[in-house]
PDB file of C-alpha atoms and ligand atoms in Angstrom:
ATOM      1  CA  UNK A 175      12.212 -18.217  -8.708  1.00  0.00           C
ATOM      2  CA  UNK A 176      15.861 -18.393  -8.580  1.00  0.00           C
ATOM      3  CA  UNK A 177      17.958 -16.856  -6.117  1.00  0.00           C
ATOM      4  CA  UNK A 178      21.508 -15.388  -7.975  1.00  0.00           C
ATOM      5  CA  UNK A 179      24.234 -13.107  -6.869  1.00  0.00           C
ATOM      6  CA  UNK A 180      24.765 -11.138  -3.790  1.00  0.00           C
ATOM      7  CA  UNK A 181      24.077  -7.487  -4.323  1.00  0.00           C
ATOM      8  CA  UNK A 182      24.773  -5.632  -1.285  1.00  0.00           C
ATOM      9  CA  UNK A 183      25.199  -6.573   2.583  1.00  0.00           C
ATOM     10  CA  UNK A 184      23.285  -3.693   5.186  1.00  0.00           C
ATOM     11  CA  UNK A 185      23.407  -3.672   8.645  1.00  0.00           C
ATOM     12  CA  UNK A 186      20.171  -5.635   8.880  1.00  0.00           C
ATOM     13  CA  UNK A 187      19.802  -7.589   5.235  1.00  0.00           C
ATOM     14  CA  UNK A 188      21.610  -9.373   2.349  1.00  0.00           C
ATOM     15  CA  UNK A 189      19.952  -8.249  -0.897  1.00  0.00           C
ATOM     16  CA  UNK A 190      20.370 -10.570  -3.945  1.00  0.00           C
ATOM     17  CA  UNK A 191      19.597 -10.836  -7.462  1.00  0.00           C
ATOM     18  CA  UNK A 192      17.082 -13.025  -9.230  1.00  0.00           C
ATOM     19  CA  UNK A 193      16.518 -15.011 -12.308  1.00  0.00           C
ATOM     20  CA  UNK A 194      13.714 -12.188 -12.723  1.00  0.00           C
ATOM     21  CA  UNK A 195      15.000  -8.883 -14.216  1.00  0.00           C
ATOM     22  CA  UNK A 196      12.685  -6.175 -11.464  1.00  0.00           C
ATOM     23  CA  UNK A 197      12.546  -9.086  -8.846  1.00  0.00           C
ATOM     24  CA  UNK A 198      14.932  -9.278  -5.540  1.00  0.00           C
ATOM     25  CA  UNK A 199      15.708 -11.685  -2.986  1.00  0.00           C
ATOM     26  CA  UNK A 200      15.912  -9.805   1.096  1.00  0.00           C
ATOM     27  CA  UNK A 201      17.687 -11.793   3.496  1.00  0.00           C
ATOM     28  CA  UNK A 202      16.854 -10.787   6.938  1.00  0.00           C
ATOM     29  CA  UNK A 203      19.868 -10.940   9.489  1.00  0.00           C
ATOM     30  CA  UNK A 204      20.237 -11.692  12.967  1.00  0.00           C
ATOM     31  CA  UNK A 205      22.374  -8.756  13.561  1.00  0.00           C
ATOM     32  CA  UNK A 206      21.907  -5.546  15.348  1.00  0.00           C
ATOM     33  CA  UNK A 207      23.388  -2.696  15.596  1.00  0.00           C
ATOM     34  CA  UNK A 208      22.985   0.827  17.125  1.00  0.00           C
ATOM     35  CA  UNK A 209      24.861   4.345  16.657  1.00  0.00           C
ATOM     36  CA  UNK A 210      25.908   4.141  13.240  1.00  0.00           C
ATOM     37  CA  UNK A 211      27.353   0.340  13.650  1.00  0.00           C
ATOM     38  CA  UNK A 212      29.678   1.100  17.081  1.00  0.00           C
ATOM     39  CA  UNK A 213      27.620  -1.372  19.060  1.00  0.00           C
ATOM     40  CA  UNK A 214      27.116  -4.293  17.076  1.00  0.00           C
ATOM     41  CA  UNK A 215      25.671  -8.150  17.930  1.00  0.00           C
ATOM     42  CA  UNK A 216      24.105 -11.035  16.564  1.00  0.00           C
ATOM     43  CA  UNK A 217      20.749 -11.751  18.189  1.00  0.00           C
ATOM     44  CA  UNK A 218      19.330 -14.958  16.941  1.00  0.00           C
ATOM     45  CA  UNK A 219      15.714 -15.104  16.258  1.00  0.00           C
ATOM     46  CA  UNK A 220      16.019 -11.151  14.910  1.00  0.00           C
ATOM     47  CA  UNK A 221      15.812 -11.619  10.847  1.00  0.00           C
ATOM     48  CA  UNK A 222      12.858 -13.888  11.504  1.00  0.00           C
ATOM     49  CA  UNK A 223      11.066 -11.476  13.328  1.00  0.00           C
ATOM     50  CA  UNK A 224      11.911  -8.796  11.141  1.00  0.00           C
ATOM     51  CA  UNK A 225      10.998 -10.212   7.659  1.00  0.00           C
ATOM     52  CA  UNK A 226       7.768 -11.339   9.330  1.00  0.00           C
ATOM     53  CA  UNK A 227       6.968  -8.157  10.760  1.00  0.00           C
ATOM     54  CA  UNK A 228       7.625  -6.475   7.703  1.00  0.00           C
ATOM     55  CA  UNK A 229       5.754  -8.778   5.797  1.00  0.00           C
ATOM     56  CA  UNK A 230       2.820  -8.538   7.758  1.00  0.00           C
ATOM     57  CA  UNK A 231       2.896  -4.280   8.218  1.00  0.00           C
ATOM     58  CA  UNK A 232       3.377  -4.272   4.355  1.00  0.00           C
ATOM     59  CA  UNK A 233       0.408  -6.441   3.550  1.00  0.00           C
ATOM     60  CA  UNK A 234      -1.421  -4.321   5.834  1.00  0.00           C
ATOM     61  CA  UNK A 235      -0.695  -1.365   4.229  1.00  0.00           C
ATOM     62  CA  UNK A 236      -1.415  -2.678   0.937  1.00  0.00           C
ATOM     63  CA  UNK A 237      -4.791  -3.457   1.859  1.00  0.00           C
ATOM     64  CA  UNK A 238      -5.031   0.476   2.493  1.00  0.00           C
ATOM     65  CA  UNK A 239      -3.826   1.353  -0.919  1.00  0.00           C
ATOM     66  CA  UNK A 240      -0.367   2.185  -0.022  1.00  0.00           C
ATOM     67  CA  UNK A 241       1.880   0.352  -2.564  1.00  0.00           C
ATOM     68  CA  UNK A 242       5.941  -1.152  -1.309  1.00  0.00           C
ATOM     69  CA  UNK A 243       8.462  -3.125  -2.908  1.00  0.00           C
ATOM     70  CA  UNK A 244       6.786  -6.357  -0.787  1.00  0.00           C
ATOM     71  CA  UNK A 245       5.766  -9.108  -2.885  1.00  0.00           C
ATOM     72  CA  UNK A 246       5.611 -12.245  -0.706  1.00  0.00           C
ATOM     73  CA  UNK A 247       7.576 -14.375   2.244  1.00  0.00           C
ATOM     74  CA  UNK A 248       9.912 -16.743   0.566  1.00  0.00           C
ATOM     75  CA  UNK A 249      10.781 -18.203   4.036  1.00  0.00           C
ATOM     76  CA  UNK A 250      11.216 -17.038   7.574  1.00  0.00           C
ATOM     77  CA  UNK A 251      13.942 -14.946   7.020  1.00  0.00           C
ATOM     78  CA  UNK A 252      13.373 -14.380   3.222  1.00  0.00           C
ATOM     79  CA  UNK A 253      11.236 -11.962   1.403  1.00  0.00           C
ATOM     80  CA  UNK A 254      10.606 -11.135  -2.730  1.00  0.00           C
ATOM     81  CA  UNK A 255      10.612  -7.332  -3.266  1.00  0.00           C
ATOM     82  CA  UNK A 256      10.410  -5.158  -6.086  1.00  0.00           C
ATOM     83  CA  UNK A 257      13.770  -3.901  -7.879  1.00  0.00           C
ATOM     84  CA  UNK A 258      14.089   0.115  -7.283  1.00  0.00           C
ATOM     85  CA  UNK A 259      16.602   2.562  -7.282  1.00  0.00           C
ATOM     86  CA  UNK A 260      16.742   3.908  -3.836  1.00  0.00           C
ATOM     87  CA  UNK A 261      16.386   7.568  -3.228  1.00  0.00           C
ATOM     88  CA  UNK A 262      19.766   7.991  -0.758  1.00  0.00           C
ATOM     89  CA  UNK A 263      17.407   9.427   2.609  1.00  0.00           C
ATOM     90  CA  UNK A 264      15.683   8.519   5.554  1.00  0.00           C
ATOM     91  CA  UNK A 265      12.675   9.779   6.152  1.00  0.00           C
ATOM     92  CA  UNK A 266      11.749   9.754   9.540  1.00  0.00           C
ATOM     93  CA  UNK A 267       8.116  10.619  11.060  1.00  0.00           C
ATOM     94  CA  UNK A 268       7.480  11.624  14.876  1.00  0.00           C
ATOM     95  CA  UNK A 269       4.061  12.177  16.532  1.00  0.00           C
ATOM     96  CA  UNK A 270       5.528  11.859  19.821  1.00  0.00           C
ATOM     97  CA  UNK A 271       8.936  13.481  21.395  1.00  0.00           C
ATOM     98  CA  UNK A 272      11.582  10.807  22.098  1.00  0.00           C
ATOM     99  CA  UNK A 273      15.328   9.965  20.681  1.00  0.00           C
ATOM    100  CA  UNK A 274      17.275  12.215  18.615  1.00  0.00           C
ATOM    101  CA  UNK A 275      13.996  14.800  18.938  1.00  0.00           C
ATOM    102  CA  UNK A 276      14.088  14.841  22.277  1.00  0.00           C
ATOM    103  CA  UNK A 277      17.768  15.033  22.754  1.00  0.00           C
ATOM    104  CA  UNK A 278      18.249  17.828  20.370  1.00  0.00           C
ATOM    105  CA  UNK A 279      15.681  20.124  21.945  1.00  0.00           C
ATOM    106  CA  UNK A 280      16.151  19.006  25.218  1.00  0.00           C
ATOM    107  CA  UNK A 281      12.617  17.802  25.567  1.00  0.00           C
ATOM    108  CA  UNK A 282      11.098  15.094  27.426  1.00  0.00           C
ATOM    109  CA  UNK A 283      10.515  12.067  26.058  1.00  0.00           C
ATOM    110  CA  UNK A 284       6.729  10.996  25.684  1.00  0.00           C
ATOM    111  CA  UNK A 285       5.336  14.270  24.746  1.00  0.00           C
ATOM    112  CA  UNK A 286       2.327  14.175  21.803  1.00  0.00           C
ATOM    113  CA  UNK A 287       3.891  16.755  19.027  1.00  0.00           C
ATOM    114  CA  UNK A 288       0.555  18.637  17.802  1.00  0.00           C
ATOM    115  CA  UNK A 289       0.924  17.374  13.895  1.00  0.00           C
ATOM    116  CA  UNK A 290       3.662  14.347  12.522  1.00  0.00           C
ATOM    117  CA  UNK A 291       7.263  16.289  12.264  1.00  0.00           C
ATOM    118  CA  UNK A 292       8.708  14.744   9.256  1.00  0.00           C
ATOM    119  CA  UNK A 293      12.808  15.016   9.334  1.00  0.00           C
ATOM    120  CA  UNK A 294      15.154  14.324   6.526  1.00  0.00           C
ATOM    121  CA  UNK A 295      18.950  12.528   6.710  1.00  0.00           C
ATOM    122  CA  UNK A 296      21.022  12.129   4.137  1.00  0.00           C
ATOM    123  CA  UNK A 297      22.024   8.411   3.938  1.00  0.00           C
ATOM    124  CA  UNK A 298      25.896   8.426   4.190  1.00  0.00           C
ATOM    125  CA  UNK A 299      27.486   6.137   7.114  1.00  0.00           C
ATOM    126  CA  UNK A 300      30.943   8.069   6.291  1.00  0.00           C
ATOM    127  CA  UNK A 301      28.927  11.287   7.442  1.00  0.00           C
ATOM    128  CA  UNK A 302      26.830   9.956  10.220  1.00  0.00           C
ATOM    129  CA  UNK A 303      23.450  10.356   8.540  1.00  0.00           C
ATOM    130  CA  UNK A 304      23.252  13.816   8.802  1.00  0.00           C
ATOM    131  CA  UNK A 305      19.642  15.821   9.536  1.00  0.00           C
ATOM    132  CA  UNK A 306      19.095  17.916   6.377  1.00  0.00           C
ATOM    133  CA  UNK A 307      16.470  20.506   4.834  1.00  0.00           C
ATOM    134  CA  UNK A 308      14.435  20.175   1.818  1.00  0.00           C
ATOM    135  CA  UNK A 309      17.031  22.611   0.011  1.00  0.00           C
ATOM    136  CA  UNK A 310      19.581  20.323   1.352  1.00  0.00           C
ATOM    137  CA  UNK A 311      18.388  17.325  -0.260  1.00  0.00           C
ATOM    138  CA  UNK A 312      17.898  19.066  -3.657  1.00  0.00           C
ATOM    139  CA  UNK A 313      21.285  20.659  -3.492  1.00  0.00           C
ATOM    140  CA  UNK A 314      22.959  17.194  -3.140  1.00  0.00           C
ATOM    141  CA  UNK A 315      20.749  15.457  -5.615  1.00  0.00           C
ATOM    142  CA  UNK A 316      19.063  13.195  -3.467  1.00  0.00           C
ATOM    143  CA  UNK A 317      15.434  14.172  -4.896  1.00  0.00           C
ATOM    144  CA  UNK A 318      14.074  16.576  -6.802  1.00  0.00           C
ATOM    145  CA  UNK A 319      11.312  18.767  -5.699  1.00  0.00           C
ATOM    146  CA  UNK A 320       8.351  16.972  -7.105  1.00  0.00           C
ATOM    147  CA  UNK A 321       9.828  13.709  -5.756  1.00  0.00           C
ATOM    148  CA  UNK A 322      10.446  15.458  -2.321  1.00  0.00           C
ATOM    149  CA  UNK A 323       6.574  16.475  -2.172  1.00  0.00           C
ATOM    150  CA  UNK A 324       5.175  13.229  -3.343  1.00  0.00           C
ATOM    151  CA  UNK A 325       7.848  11.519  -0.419  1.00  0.00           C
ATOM    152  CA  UNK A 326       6.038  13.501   1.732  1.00  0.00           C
ATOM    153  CA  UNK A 327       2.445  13.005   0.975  1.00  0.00           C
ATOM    154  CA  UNK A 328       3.197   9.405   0.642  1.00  0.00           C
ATOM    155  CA  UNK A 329       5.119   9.432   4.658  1.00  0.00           C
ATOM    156  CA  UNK A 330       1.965  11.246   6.110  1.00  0.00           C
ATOM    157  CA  UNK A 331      -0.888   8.547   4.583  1.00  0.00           C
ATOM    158  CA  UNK A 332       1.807   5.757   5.639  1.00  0.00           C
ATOM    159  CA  UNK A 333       1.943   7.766   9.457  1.00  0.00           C
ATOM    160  CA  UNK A 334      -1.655   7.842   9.590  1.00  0.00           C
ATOM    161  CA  UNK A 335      -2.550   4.158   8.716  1.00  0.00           C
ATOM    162  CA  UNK A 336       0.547   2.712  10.728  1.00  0.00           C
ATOM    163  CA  UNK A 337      -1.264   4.876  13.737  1.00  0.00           C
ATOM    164  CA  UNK A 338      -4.438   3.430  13.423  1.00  0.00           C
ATOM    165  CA  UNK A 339      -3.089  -0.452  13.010  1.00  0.00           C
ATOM    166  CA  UNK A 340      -0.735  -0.254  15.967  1.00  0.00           C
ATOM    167  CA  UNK A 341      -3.959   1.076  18.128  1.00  0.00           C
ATOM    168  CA  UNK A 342      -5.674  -1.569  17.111  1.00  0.00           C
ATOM    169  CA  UNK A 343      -3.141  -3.723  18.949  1.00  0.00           C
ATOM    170  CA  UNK A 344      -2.886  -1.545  21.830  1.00  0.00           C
ATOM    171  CA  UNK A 345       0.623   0.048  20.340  1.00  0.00           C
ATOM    172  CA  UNK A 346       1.363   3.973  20.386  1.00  0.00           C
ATOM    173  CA  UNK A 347       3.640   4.736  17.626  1.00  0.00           C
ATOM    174  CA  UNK A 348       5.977   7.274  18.817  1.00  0.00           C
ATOM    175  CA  UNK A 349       8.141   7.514  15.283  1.00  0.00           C
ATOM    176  CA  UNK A 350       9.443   5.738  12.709  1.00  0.00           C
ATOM    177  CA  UNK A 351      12.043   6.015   9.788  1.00  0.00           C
ATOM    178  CA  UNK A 352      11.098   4.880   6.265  1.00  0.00           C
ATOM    179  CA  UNK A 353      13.204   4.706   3.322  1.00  0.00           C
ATOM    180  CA  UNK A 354      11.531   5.135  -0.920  1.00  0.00           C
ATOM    181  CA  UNK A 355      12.627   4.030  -4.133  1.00  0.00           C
ATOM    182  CA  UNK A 356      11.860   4.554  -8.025  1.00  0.00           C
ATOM    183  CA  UNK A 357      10.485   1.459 -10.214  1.00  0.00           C
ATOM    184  CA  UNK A 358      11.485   0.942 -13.484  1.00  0.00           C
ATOM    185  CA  UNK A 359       7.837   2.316 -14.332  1.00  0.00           C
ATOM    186  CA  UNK A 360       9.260   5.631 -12.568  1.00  0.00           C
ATOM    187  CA  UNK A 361       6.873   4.952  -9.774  1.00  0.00           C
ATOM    188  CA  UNK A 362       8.075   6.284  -6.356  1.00  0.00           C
ATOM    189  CA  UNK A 363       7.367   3.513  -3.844  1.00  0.00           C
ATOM    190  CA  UNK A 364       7.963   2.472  -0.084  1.00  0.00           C
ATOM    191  CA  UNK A 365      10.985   0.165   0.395  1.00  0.00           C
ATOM    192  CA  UNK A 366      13.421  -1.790   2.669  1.00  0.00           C
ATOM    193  CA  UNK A 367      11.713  -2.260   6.028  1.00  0.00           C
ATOM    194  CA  UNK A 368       9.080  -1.340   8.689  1.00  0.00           C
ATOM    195  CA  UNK A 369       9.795  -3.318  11.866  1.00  0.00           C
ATOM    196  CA  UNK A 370      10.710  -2.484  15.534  1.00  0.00           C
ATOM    197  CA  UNK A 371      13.927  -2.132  14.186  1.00  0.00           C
ATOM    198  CA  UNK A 372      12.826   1.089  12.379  1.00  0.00           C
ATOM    199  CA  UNK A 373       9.550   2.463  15.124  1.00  0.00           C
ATOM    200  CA  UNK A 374       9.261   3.530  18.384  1.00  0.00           C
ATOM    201  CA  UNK A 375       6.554   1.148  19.669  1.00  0.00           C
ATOM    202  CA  UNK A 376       4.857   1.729  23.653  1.00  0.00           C
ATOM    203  CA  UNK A 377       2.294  -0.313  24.615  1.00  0.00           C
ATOM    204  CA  UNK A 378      -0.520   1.923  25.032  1.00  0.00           C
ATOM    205  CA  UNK A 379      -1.070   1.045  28.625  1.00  0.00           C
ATOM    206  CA  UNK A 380       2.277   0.804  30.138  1.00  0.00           C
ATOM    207  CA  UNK A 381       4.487   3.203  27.908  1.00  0.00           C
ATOM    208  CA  UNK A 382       6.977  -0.222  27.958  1.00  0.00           C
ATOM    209  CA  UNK A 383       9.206  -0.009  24.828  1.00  0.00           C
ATOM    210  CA  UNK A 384       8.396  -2.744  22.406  1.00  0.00           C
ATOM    211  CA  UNK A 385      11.300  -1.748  19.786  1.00  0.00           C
ATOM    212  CA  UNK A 386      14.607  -1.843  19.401  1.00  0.00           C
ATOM    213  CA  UNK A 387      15.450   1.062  21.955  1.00  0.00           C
ATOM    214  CA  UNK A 388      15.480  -2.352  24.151  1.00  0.00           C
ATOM    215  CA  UNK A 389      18.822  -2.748  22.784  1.00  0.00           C
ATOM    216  CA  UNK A 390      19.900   0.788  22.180  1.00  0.00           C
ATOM    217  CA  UNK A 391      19.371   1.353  25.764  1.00  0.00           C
ATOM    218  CA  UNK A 392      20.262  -2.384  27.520  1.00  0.00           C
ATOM    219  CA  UNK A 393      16.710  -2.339  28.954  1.00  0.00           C
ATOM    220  CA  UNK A 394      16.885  -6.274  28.428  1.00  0.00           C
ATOM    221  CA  UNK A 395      16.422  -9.070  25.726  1.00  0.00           C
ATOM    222  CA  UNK A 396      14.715  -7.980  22.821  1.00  0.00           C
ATOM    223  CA  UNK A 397      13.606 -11.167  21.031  1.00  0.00           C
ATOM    224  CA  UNK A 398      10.378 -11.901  23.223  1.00  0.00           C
ATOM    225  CA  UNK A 399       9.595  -8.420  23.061  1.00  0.00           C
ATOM    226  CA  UNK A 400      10.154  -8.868  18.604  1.00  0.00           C
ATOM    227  CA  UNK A 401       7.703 -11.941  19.465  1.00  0.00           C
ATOM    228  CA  UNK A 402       5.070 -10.099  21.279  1.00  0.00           C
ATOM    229  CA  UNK A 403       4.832  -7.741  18.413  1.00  0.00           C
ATOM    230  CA  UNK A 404       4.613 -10.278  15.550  1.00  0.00           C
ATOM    231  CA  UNK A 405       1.936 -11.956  18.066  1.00  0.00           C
ATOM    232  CA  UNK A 406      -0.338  -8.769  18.155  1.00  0.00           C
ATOM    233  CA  UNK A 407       0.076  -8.322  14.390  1.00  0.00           C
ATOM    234  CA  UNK A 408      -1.169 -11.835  13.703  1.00  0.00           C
ATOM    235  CA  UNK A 409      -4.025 -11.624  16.279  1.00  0.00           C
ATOM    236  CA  UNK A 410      -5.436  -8.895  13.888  1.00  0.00           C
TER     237      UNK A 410
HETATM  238  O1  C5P B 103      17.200   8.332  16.760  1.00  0.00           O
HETATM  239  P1  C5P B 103      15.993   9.064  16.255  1.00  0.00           P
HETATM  240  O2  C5P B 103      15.136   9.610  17.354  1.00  0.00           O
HETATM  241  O3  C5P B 103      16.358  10.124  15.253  1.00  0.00           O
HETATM  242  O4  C5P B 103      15.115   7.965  15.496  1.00  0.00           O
HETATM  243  C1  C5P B 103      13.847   8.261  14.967  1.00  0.00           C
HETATM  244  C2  C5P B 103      13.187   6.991  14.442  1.00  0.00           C
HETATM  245  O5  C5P B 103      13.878   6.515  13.304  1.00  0.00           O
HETATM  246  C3  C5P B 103      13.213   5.832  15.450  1.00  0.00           C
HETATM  247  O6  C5P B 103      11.979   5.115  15.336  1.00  0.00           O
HETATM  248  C4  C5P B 103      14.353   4.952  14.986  1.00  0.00           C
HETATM  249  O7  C5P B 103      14.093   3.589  15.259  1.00  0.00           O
HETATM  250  C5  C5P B 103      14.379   5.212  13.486  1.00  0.00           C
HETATM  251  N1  C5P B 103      15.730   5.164  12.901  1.00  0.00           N
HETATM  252  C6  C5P B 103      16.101   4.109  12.075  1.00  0.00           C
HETATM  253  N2  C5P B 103      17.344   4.093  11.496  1.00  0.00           N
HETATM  254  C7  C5P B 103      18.220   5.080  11.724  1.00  0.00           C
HETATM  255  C8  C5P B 103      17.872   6.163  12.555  1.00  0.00           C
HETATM  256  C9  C5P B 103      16.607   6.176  13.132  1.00  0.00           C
HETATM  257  O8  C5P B 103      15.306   3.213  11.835  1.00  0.00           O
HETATM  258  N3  C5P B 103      19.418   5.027  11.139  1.00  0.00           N
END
């Protein structure tokens, strides 16, 4: 495969075209950033972490019947997805209080929610991302209704299997955020990434963050914490 012309630059990864029509070519970076892109850095050793990661939590989740754009690692920073058209939201899931949760209803962070609270934003960095309702996203076209309930049902199966994998490798999963697209079949899919990036990861028996609130925060150098996550994932 063939890899042709830049598509889009993210935050986190270069997307490019490919001699294949419904085929693209992810570029990991080694760039971070936190609150909307105000505090940015390059952190080499990130993108390599992060496609792996991805790969490896996307495999996974295949093997539980939950389909994604993954196809297969082109290289260490280079993944093949699956061409969609990107429904403009993040879907975020939370069994545990912390972050923007907490914050908001000035709760403690650490707290076990009694069912997954999935949240809405509307992806638009010129707005902030904001926190919307499922009338919201209808309203501004992001989904439609059926789309919003099969989201959902798809974000809950993903929450529960992500739950049981990271126990496995002694890793609560606080929350995460997950993003969908549409094939050109008109299948609705999960896409971009799932990485430490994107979760809250504590260790199950220290509550010490493994994700990138070690950055957020300046608790300390995030790469060996990146590497002890990739580590547990392979050990599996
Ligand atoms: O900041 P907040 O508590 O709303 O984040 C919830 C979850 O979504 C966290 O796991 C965070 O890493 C993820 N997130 C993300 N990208 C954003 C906002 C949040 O991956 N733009």
């Amino acid at each position: 495969m063939e890899r042709k012309e830049l598509l889009y630059t993210g935050k986190a990864k270069k997307m490019y075209a490919t001699d294949q029509e419904n085929v693209l070519w992810a570029e990991y970076l080694n760039q971070a950033t936190a609150l909307n892109g105000v505090k940015k850095d390059t952190i080499e050793g990130k993108g390599r972490l992060n496609n792996q990661i991805t790969g490896r939590i996307f495999e996974y989740l295949a093997e539980k019947g939950i389909a994604s754009h993954y196809i297969q690692e082109l290289s260490e920073t280079e993944q093949s997805v699956k061409r969609v058209n990107m429904f403009p939201l993040e879907v975020v899931v939370r069994n545990v209080s912390a972050g923007s949760f907490a914050k908001r209803f000035g709760m403690e962070e650490g707290i076990d929610l009694p069912f997954p609270v999935l949240e809405f934003y509307y992806k638009d960095d010129a707005l902030n991302d904001p926190f919307i309702n499922d009338a919201h996203v209808q309203v501004l076209g992001a989904a439609t209704d059926e789309e919003v309930a099969e989201i959902k049902k798809q974000a809950l199966k993903i929450n529960a299997a992500l739950i049981e994998m990271f126990k496995a490798i002694g890793i609560r999963l606080i929350d995460f955020k997950i993003e969908f697209g549409k094939t050109a079949e008109g299948e609705i899919i999960l896409a971009d990434e799932i990485s430490p990036d994107t979760c809250r990861l504590w260790d199950i028996e220290t509550n010490e963050h493994l994700d990138k609130d070690i950055y957020r925060r300046d608790l300390g150098d995030l790469i060996p914490v990146y590497v002890e996550v990739l580590d547990r994932l392979n050990k599996m």
